[in-house]
CSV table of C-alpha atoms in Angstrom, one decimal:
chain,number,residue,atom,x,y,z
R,30,MET,CA,80.5,177.9,17.4
R,31,SER,CA,81.7,175.6,20.3
R,32,ASP,CA,85.4,175.4,21.0
R,33,GLN,CA,84.9,171.8,22.3
R,34,ALA,CA,87.4,169.5,20.7
R,35,PRO,CA,85.9,166.6,18.7
R,36,GLY,CA,85.7,163.4,20.7
R,37,SER,CA,86.4,165.1,24.1
R,38,THR,CA,84.1,164.8,27.0
R,39,PRO,CA,81.6,167.6,27.6
R,40,ARG,CA,83.1,170.5,29.5
R,41,ALA,CA,81.6,171.2,32.9
R,42,THR,CA,80.8,174.6,34.3
R,43,ARG,CA,83.7,176.7,35.5
R,44,HIS,CA,82.6,176.7,39.2
R,45,ARG,CA,83.7,173.2,40.3
R,46,GLY,CA,85.8,171.8,43.0
R,47,PRO,CA,89.4,171.1,42.0
R,48,ASP,CA,88.6,167.3,42.1
R,49,GLY,CA,85.9,167.8,39.4
R,50,THR,CA,83.0,167.7,41.8
R,51,ALA,CA,80.3,170.3,41.6
R,52,ALA,CA,80.7,173.5,43.5
R,53,PRO,CA,78.3,174.4,46.3
R,54,PRO,CA,74.8,175.6,45.1
R,55,ALA,CA,74.4,179.2,44.2
R,56,GLY,CA,74.2,181.4,47.3
R,57,ARG,CA,76.5,179.2,49.3
R,58,SER,CA,80.1,180.3,49.8
R,59,PRO,CA,82.7,177.6,48.9
R,60,VAL,CA,85.0,179.0,51.6
R,61,GLY,CA,85.8,176.8,54.5
R,62,ASP,CA,83.6,173.8,53.5
R,63,GLU,CA,84.8,170.3,52.4
R,64,TRP,CA,85.1,171.5,48.7
R,65,SER,CA,87.6,174.1,49.8
R,66,ALA,CA,89.5,171.9,52.2
R,67,ARG,CA,90.4,169.3,49.6
R,68,LEU,CA,91.6,171.9,47.1
R,69,TRP,CA,95.2,170.7,46.8
R,70,SER,CA,95.1,167.3,48.4
R,71,ARG,CA,92.6,166.0,45.8
R,72,ALA,CA,93.0,168.3,42.8
R,73,ALA,CA,92.2,166.2,39.7
R,74,PRO,CA,94.8,166.3,36.9
R,75,SER,CA,92.0,166.7,34.4
R,76,ARG,CA,90.8,169.8,36.1
R,77,ILE,CA,94.3,171.2,36.3
R,78,ALA,CA,94.8,170.5,32.5
R,79,GLU,CA,91.5,172.2,31.6
R,80,ASP,CA,92.4,175.3,33.6
R,81,TRP,CA,95.8,175.5,32.0
R,82,ALA,CA,94.3,175.1,28.5
R,83,ARG,CA,91.8,177.9,29.2
R,84,SER,CA,94.3,180.3,30.8
R,85,GLY,CA,96.3,181.3,27.7
R,86,ILE,CA,99.6,180.5,29.6
R,87,PRO,CA,100.7,177.6,27.4
R,88,VAL,CA,100.6,180.0,24.4
R,89,LEU,CA,103.0,182.3,26.3
R,90,THR,CA,105.3,179.4,27.2
R,91,GLY,CA,108.1,178.2,24.9
R,92,HIS,CA,110.3,179.5,22.1
R,93,PRO,CA,109.0,182.0,19.6
R,94,ASP,CA,109.6,179.6,16.7
R,95,GLY,CA,108.5,176.5,18.6
R,96,PRO,CA,105.3,174.9,20.0
R,97,PRO,CA,103.5,176.1,23.1
R,98,LEU,CA,104.5,174.2,26.2
R,99,LEU,CA,102.7,173.1,29.4
R,100,PRO,CA,104.1,174.5,32.7
R,101,PRO,CA,104.4,172.3,35.8
R,102,GLY,CA,102.0,172.6,38.7
R,103,GLY,CA,98.5,173.9,39.0
R,104,ALA,CA,98.8,177.7,39.0
R,105,ALA,CA,95.7,178.2,36.7
R,106,THR,CA,93.6,176.1,39.1
R,107,PHE,CA,94.8,177.9,42.1
R,108,ALA,CA,94.0,181.2,40.4
R,109,SER,CA,90.5,180.0,39.5
R,110,TRP,CA,89.9,178.9,43.1
R,111,LEU,CA,91.0,182.2,44.5
R,112,ALA,CA,88.8,184.1,42.0
R,113,ASP,CA,85.8,182.1,43.2
R,114,HIS,CA,86.6,183.1,46.8
R,115,ILE,CA,86.8,186.7,45.8
R,116,ALA,CA,83.5,186.6,43.9
R,117,ALA,CA,81.9,184.9,47.0
R,118,ALA,CA,82.9,187.9,49.0
R,119,GLY,CA,81.2,190.3,46.6
R,120,GLY,CA,84.2,191.0,44.3
R,121,ALA,CA,84.3,190.9,40.5
R,122,LYS,CA,83.4,187.6,38.9
R,123,LEU,CA,86.5,186.9,37.0
R,124,ASP,CA,88.0,183.8,35.4
R,125,GLY,CA,91.2,183.5,37.5
R,126,ALA,CA,92.9,181.2,35.0
R,127,ARG,CA,92.5,183.7,32.2
R,128,LEU,CA,93.6,186.6,34.4
R,129,LEU,CA,97.1,185.2,34.6
R,130,ALA,CA,97.7,186.1,30.9
R,131,GLU,CA,95.8,189.3,30.6
R,132,ARG,CA,98.8,191.7,30.7
R,133,ALA,CA,100.4,189.9,27.8
R,134,ALA,CA,97.1,189.9,26.0
R,135,LEU,CA,96.7,193.7,26.4
R,136,SER,CA,100.3,194.4,25.3
R,137,GLY,CA,100.3,191.9,22.4
R,138,ARG,CA,103.5,190.3,23.6
R,139,GLY,CA,104.2,186.6,23.1
R,140,ARG,CA,106.5,183.8,24.2
R,141,ARG,CA,110.3,184.4,24.0
R,142,GLY,CA,111.9,181.3,25.4
R,143,ARG,CA,114.6,182.1,27.9
R,144,LEU,CA,113.8,185.8,27.7
R,145,SER,CA,110.7,186.7,29.7
R,146,VAL,CA,107.6,187.9,27.9
R,147,GLY,CA,108.2,191.4,29.3
R,148,GLY,CA,111.8,191.3,28.3
R,149,SER,CA,113.4,192.2,31.6
R,150,CYS,CA,114.4,188.8,32.9
R,151,ARG,CA,116.7,186.1,31.4
R,152,LEU,CA,117.4,182.5,32.1
R,153,LEU,CA,121.2,181.8,32.0
R,154,PRO,CA,123.3,178.8,32.9
R,155,THR,CA,125.7,179.0,35.9
R,156,ARG,CA,128.5,176.5,36.5
R,157,ASP,CA,126.1,174.0,38.2
R,158,CYS,CA,122.5,175.1,37.5
R,159,TRP,CA,120.3,177.6,35.7
R,160,ALA,CA,119.6,181.1,37.0
R,161,ALA,CA,117.0,183.8,36.5
R,162,VAL,CA,118.3,187.4,36.5
R,163,SER,CA,116.2,190.5,36.2
R,164,ASP,CA,117.2,194.0,35.1
R,165,ALA,CA,113.9,195.8,35.3
R,166,ARG,CA,115.0,198.8,37.3
R,167,PRO,CA,117.1,201.8,36.1
R,168,ASP,CA,119.8,201.0,38.6
R,169,ASP,CA,120.1,197.3,37.8
R,170,PRO,CA,122.9,197.6,35.2
R,171,LEU,CA,125.0,199.4,37.8
R,172,LEU,CA,124.2,196.8,40.4
R,173,TRP,CA,125.0,193.9,38.1
R,174,SER,CA,128.2,195.6,37.1
R,175,ALA,CA,129.1,195.6,40.8
R,176,LEU,CA,128.4,191.9,41.0
R,177,ILE,CA,130.7,191.2,37.9
R,178,GLY,CA,133.4,193.7,39.1
R,179,ARG,CA,133.5,195.9,36.1
R,180,ASP,CA,131.5,198.8,34.7
R,181,LEU,CA,129.1,197.9,31.9
R,182,ASP,CA,126.5,199.6,29.9
R,183,ALA,CA,123.1,198.1,29.4
R,184,GLU,CA,124.0,196.8,25.9
R,185,ALA,CA,127.0,194.9,27.1
R,186,LEU,CA,125.5,193.6,30.3
R,187,PRO,CA,123.7,190.4,29.0
R,188,ARG,CA,126.9,189.0,27.4
R,189,ARG,CA,129.2,189.9,30.3
R,190,LEU,CA,126.7,188.6,32.9
R,191,ALA,CA,126.4,185.3,31.0
R,192,ASP,CA,130.2,184.9,31.1
R,193,TRP,CA,130.3,185.6,34.8
R,194,LEU,CA,127.5,183.1,35.6
R,195,THR,CA,129.2,180.2,33.7
R,196,ALA,CA,132.2,180.6,35.9
R,197,HIS,CA,130.3,180.7,39.3
R,198,ASP,CA,128.0,178.4,41.2
R,199,GLY,CA,124.3,179.1,41.8
R,200,ALA,CA,124.9,179.3,45.6
R,201,GLU,CA,127.4,182.2,45.0
R,202,LEU,CA,124.9,184.0,42.8
R,203,ASP,CA,122.2,183.7,45.6
R,204,GLU,CA,124.6,185.1,48.1
R,205,ARG,CA,125.6,188.1,46.0
R,206,VAL,CA,122.2,189.1,44.8
R,207,GLU,CA,121.0,189.2,48.4
R,208,LEU,CA,124.0,191.3,49.4
R,209,LEU,CA,123.5,193.8,46.5
R,210,GLY,CA,119.7,193.9,46.4
R,211,LEU,CA,119.4,192.4,43.0
R,212,ALA,CA,116.4,190.5,41.7
R,213,GLY,CA,117.4,187.0,40.6
R,214,GLY,CA,118.6,183.6,41.8
R,215,ALA,CA,119.5,180.1,41.1
R,216,VAL,CA,116.9,177.7,39.8
R,217,ARG,CA,116.9,174.9,42.2
R,218,PRO,CA,114.7,173.0,44.7
R,219,ARG,CA,114.2,175.1,47.9
R,220,PRO,CA,112.5,174.5,51.2
R,221,GLU,CA,108.8,174.8,50.8
R,222,ARG,CA,106.7,177.0,53.1
R,223,ALA,CA,102.9,176.8,52.7
R,224,CYS,CA,101.3,180.2,51.9
R,225,PRO,CA,98.3,181.3,54.0
R,226,LEU,CA,94.9,180.4,52.5
R,227,PRO,CA,91.7,182.5,52.8
R,228,GLY,CA,88.9,181.9,55.3
R,229,PRO,CA,85.2,182.8,55.3
R,230,PRO,CA,84.4,185.9,53.3
R,231,ARG,CA,83.6,189.3,54.8
R,232,ASP,CA,81.9,192.4,53.4
R,233,VAL,CA,84.4,195.3,52.7
R,234,THR,CA,81.8,197.7,51.2
R,235,GLY,CA,82.8,201.2,52.2
R,236,LEU,CA,86.1,200.3,53.8
R,237,LEU,CA,89.1,202.5,53.2
R,238,VAL,CA,92.0,200.7,51.4
R,239,VAL,CA,95.3,202.6,51.3
R,240,ASP,CA,97.5,201.1,48.6
R,241,PHE,CA,101.3,201.8,48.6
R,242,SER,CA,102.1,199.0,46.2
R,243,ALA,CA,103.3,199.2,42.6
R,244,LEU,CA,103.5,197.2,39.3
R,245,TRP,CA,101.1,194.2,39.3
R,246,ALA,CA,100.5,192.1,42.5
R,247,GLY,CA,99.5,194.8,44.9
R,248,PRO,CA,97.5,196.9,42.4
R,249,LEU,CA,95.6,193.7,41.4
R,250,CYS,CA,94.8,193.1,45.0
R,251,ALA,CA,93.6,196.8,45.4
R,252,TYR,CA,91.5,196.5,42.2
R,253,LEU,CA,89.8,193.4,43.4
R,254,LEU,CA,89.0,195.0,46.8
R,255,GLY,CA,87.6,198.0,44.9
R,256,SER,CA,85.4,195.7,42.9
R,257,ALA,CA,84.0,194.4,46.2
R,258,GLY,CA,82.9,197.9,47.2
R,259,ALA,CA,86.0,199.2,49.1
R,260,ARG,CA,87.2,202.8,48.6
R,261,VAL,CA,90.8,202.6,47.2
R,262,VAL,CA,93.4,205.4,47.7
R,263,LYS,CA,96.7,204.8,45.8
R,264,VAL,CA,99.6,206.6,47.6
R,265,GLU,CA,102.9,207.4,45.8
R,266,THR,CA,105.8,209.6,46.8
R,267,PRO,CA,107.2,212.4,44.6
R,268,SER,CA,110.5,210.5,44.1
R,269,ARG,CA,109.0,207.0,43.6
R,270,PRO,CA,105.9,207.0,41.4
R,271,ASP,CA,104.5,203.6,40.4
R,272,GLY,CA,106.8,202.5,37.5
R,273,ALA,CA,103.8,200.8,35.8
R,274,ARG,CA,102.5,204.3,35.0
R,275,PHE,CA,105.3,204.5,32.3
R,276,GLY,CA,104.5,201.1,30.8
R,277,ASP,CA,101.4,199.8,29.1
R,278,SER,CA,98.8,202.4,29.8
R,279,PRO,CA,95.8,200.2,29.1
R,280,PHE,CA,97.0,197.7,31.7
R,281,TYR,CA,97.6,200.5,34.2
R,282,ASP,CA,94.1,201.9,33.6
R,283,LEU,CA,92.6,198.4,33.9
R,284,LEU,CA,93.9,198.0,37.5
R,285,HIS,CA,93.6,201.7,38.7
R,286,ALA,CA,90.6,203.3,37.1
R,287,GLY,CA,88.2,204.5,39.8
R,288,HIS,CA,90.9,204.7,42.5
R,289,HIS,CA,92.0,208.0,44.1
R,290,SER,CA,95.6,209.1,43.5
R,291,VAL,CA,97.4,210.8,46.4
R,292,VAL,CA,101.0,211.9,46.4
R,293,LEU,CA,102.6,212.6,49.8
R,294,ASP,CA,106.3,213.4,50.6
R,295,PRO,CA,107.4,211.6,53.8
R,296,GLY,CA,110.7,213.5,53.5
R,297,ASN,CA,109.1,216.6,55.1
R,298,ALA,CA,107.3,216.9,58.4
R,299,ARG,CA,103.8,217.9,57.1
R,300,GLY,CA,103.9,215.2,54.4
R,301,ARG,CA,104.8,212.6,56.9
R,302,THR,CA,102.1,213.7,59.3
R,303,ALA,CA,99.5,213.5,56.6
R,304,LEU,CA,100.8,210.1,55.6
R,305,HIS,CA,100.5,208.7,59.1
R,306,GLU,CA,97.0,210.1,59.6
R,307,LEU,CA,95.9,208.5,56.3
R,308,VAL,CA,97.3,205.2,57.3
R,309,GLY,CA,95.7,205.6,60.7
R,310,ARG,CA,92.3,205.9,59.1
R,311,ALA,CA,92.7,202.9,56.8
R,312,ASP,CA,90.8,199.6,57.2
R,313,VAL,CA,93.2,197.8,54.9
R,314,VAL,CA,96.7,198.7,53.9
R,315,ILE,CA,98.5,197.1,50.9
R,316,GLU,CA,102.3,197.5,50.6
R,317,ALA,CA,105.1,195.7,48.9
R,318,SER,CA,108.1,197.0,50.8
R,319,ARG,CA,110.6,195.5,53.1
R,320,PRO,CA,109.9,196.2,56.8
R,321,ARG,CA,113.0,198.4,57.1
R,322,ALA,CA,111.7,200.7,54.3
R,323,LEU,CA,108.4,201.1,56.1
R,324,ALA,CA,110.3,201.9,59.3
R,325,GLY,CA,112.0,204.7,57.4
R,326,PHE,CA,108.6,206.3,56.8
R,327,GLY,CA,107.7,205.8,60.4
R,328,LEU,CA,105.1,203.1,59.7
R,329,ASP,CA,104.5,200.1,61.9
R,330,ALA,CA,102.5,197.3,60.5
R,331,GLU,CA,102.1,195.5,63.8
R,332,ALA,CA,100.9,198.6,65.5
R,333,GLU,CA,98.3,199.3,62.8
R,334,ALA,CA,97.1,195.6,63.1
R,335,ALA,CA,96.7,196.0,66.8
R,336,ARG,CA,94.2,198.8,66.3
R,337,GLY,CA,92.2,196.6,63.9
R,338,CYS,CA,93.7,197.2,60.5
R,339,THR,CA,94.2,194.4,57.9
R,340,TRP,CA,97.8,194.9,56.7
R,341,ILE,CA,98.7,193.1,53.5
R,342,SER,CA,102.4,192.8,53.1
R,343,ILE,CA,103.5,191.5,49.7
R,344,THR,CA,107.2,190.6,49.3
R,345,ALA,CA,109.3,188.4,47.1
R,346,HIS,CA,110.4,186.0,49.8
R,347,GLY,CA,108.6,187.0,53.0
R,348,ARG,CA,108.9,189.8,55.5
R,349,ALA,CA,111.8,188.1,57.3
R,350,SER,CA,113.9,188.1,54.1
R,351,VAL,CA,115.9,191.0,52.7
R,352,ARG,CA,115.8,189.5,49.2
R,353,VAL,CA,114.1,191.3,46.4
R,354,GLY,CA,112.4,189.9,43.3
R,355,PHE,CA,109.9,190.3,40.5
R,356,GLY,CA,107.3,188.0,39.1
R,357,ASP,CA,109.5,186.3,36.5
R,358,ASP,CA,112.6,185.7,38.6
R,359,VAL,CA,110.6,184.6,41.7
R,360,ALA,CA,108.6,182.1,39.7
R,361,ALA,CA,111.7,180.8,37.9
R,362,SER,CA,113.8,180.4,40.9
R,363,ARG,CA,111.1,178.3,42.6
R,364,GLY,CA,110.9,176.1,39.5
R,365,LEU,CA,107.8,177.3,37.7
R,366,LEU,CA,109.4,176.8,34.3
R,367,ALA,CA,108.6,174.7,31.3
R,368,THR,CA,111.2,172.4,29.6
R,369,ASP,CA,111.9,172.6,25.9
R,370,ALA,CA,112.8,169.7,23.5
R,371,ASP,CA,116.4,169.9,24.5
R,372,GLY,CA,115.6,169.5,28.2
R,373,ASP,CA,116.4,173.2,29.0
R,374,PRO,CA,114.2,175.6,30.9
R,375,VAL,CA,112.0,178.3,29.4
R,376,PHE,CA,109.8,180.9,31.0
R,377,ALA,CA,106.2,179.8,31.9
R,378,GLY,CA,103.8,182.6,31.0
R,379,ASP,CA,104.3,186.3,31.9
R,380,ALA,CA,105.5,186.9,35.5
R,381,VAL,CA,102.8,184.6,36.8
R,382,ALA,CA,103.9,185.0,40.4
R,383,ASP,CA,102.5,188.5,40.3
R,384,PRO,CA,98.9,187.8,39.5
R,385,LEU,CA,98.8,184.7,41.6
R,386,THR,CA,100.0,186.7,44.6
R,387,GLY,CA,97.6,189.6,43.9
R,388,LEU,CA,94.7,187.1,43.8
R,389,LEU,CA,95.8,185.5,47.1
R,390,ALA,CA,96.3,188.8,48.8
R,391,ALA,CA,92.8,190.0,47.8
R,392,ALA,CA,91.2,186.7,49.0
R,393,LEU,CA,93.0,187.1,52.3
R,394,ALA,CA,91.9,190.7,52.7
R,395,LEU,CA,88.3,189.7,51.8
R,396,SER,CA,88.4,187.0,54.5
R,397,GLU,CA,87.3,187.2,58.1
R,398,GLN,CA,90.4,187.9,60.1
R,399,PRO,CA,91.6,185.6,62.9
R,400,GLY,CA,90.0,186.6,66.2
R,401,GLY,CA,87.9,189.3,64.4
R,402,GLY,CA,90.6,192.0,64.8
R,403,GLY,CA,93.5,193.3,62.8
R,404,VAL,CA,96.2,191.2,61.3
R,405,VAL,CA,99.5,191.4,59.3
R,406,ARG,CA,99.2,189.1,56.3
R,407,ASP,CA,102.7,188.0,55.2
R,408,VAL,CA,102.2,187.2,51.5
R,409,SER,CA,105.4,185.8,49.9
R,410,MET,CA,105.4,185.4,46.2
R,411,ALA,CA,107.9,182.5,46.4
R,412,ASP,CA,105.6,180.6,48.8
R,413,VAL,CA,102.6,181.2,46.5
R,414,VAL,CA,104.6,179.6,43.6
R,415,SER,CA,105.6,176.7,45.8
R,416,THR,CA,102.0,176.1,46.7
R,417,CYS,CA,101.0,176.0,43.0
R,418,LEU,CA,103.8,173.4,42.3
R,419,SER,CA,102.4,171.0,44.8
R,420,VAL,CA,99.9,169.5,42.3
R,421,SER,CA,100.2,168.6,38.6
R,422,ALA,CA,98.2,167.9,35.4
R,423,GLY,CA,99.5,164.3,35.4
R,424,ASP,CA,100.2,162.9,32.0
R,425,ALA,CA,98.5,165.7,30.1
R,426,ARG,CA,100.3,166.7,26.9
R,427,LEU,CA,100.0,169.2,24.2
R,428,VAL,CA,99.0,167.8,20.8
R,429,ARG,CA,98.3,169.5,17.5
R,430,ARG,CA,95.2,169.1,15.4
R,431,GLY,CA,95.3,171.1,12.2
R,432,ASP,CA,96.0,174.7,13.1
R,433,ASP,CA,94.9,174.2,16.8
R,434,TRP,CA,96.6,172.9,19.9
R,435,LEU,CA,94.8,170.7,22.4
R,436,LEU,CA,95.8,169.7,25.9
R,437,ASP,CA,95.1,165.9,26.0
R,438,THR,CA,94.8,164.0,29.3
R,439,GLY,CA,94.1,160.6,27.6
R,440,ARG,CA,90.4,160.8,28.7
R,441,ALA,CA,89.6,164.3,27.5
R,442,SER,CA,91.1,167.0,25.4
R,443,PHE,CA,90.8,170.8,25.9
R,444,PRO,CA,91.4,173.5,23.3
R,445,VAL,CA,94.4,175.7,24.2
R,446,ALA,CA,93.1,179.2,24.2
R,447,ALA,CA,95.1,182.3,23.3
R,448,PRO,CA,95.4,185.0,26.0
R,449,ARG,CA,92.3,187.2,26.2
R,450,PRO,CA,92.4,190.8,27.5
R,451,ARG,CA,89.9,192.6,29.6
R,452,ARG,CA,89.6,196.2,28.6
R,453,PRO,CA,89.8,199.1,31.1
R,454,VAL,CA,86.5,200.8,31.8
R,455,ALA,CA,88.0,204.3,32.3
R,456,VAL,CA,91.3,206.1,32.5
R,457,ALA,CA,93.2,206.1,35.8
R,458,SER,CA,93.7,209.3,37.8
R,459,ALA,CA,96.8,211.3,37.1
R,460,THR,CA,99.5,211.2,39.7
R,461,GLY,CA,98.4,213.0,42.8
R,462,ALA,CA,95.2,214.4,41.1
R,463,ASP,CA,93.0,213.5,44.2
R,464,THR,CA,95.4,214.5,47.0
R,465,ALA,CA,93.5,217.5,48.3
R,466,THR,CA,90.1,216.0,47.8
R,467,VAL,CA,90.9,212.8,49.7
R,468,LEU,CA,92.7,214.5,52.6
R,469,ARG,CA,89.9,217.0,53.0
R,470,SER,CA,87.3,214.2,53.0
R,471,LEU,CA,89.1,212.5,55.8
R,472,GLY,CA,89.7,215.6,57.8
R,473,ILE,CA,93.5,215.5,57.2
R,474,ARG,CA,95.4,218.8,56.7
R,475,SER,CA,97.1,219.0,53.3
R,476,PRO,CA,100.8,219.4,53.5
């Protein structure tokens, strides 16, 4: 049975230019041609509305007891465009818009208003604006206690933090979270910096990808490179395994099945030597650390790029910034929030800065590099969000028909889909299960 809304215009195929024109014929890459160049300057509001409706994100946006809401910007369209670039380079053929909601679809979580879908970020008012604050890490209650100036347990933290915020300005919050290494910030307009966009695709079949990243954005990038034929090696340290291993196992398996798991300890000489040799053999490195943390391991991104490596550096606010952040607080602080009936903000989707950044990082890694050599790609989650907010769905609005919701543009209406999960094809390797095999295959002595 068709999900086309009665009276709406026929739905076009998914592979279209953002302005509604047909994509290039099969076999031709969309990268670098006129269709690609006018992505954001001529993005049609109707296309943006259709992508939002299909994504499942409106269903994850709003209060639990209220209607779904439409987020600002064109994140679903940006995701669809990036997914098409990735497919053109030989990667998995995915619906980028739907990919934004797949973590929530797998976990069964729904919209929660001013509490993030995952439950680790809150929207709270300060004295002069709203703020997004995350407490996803085990040490965060202690760090937020330091900000407030009194020791608090995890149960008392939300109430005491809310009290502190109402007595302080957003600018003071921004200053203190940067000083303390907390994830959060004031929700306010900020200077925009365009994120890099992908170029002509390249073949990565057989290339070695070393993935130091964790959680969602970096692993999604690695997954997409693996789908294009690259060999992916996930590297963790004994003291800092990927925290996503202890979360929703189907989602972890979805992103990591088929990758090799290596554990190396840079705290001892032999482990550090093996780590350096592994990086030295990599064609692509993915990491989500601040440069000073990499320096502590003796790793130099610029030096690796000089020898021809593609280095993908994913951070919350860029390599030049010391600020930390996660998908929910980064998206919120840049303004990717919906507005409820009272005019107050609510979270838009589930940590959408993460999958958006992972898609862009993969598209960049799957692009021909400037000058044909190595490069350090500085991929800022905040800049990705700002790019997505540069377009809009115009006057599109959500309307209810019977038990269904439609996104109506005035000329067409699109059914609002629920989040749809992809299922993992296998179970991911246990932590460090492939260390000896991988090192032996590369001629590296095991620590």
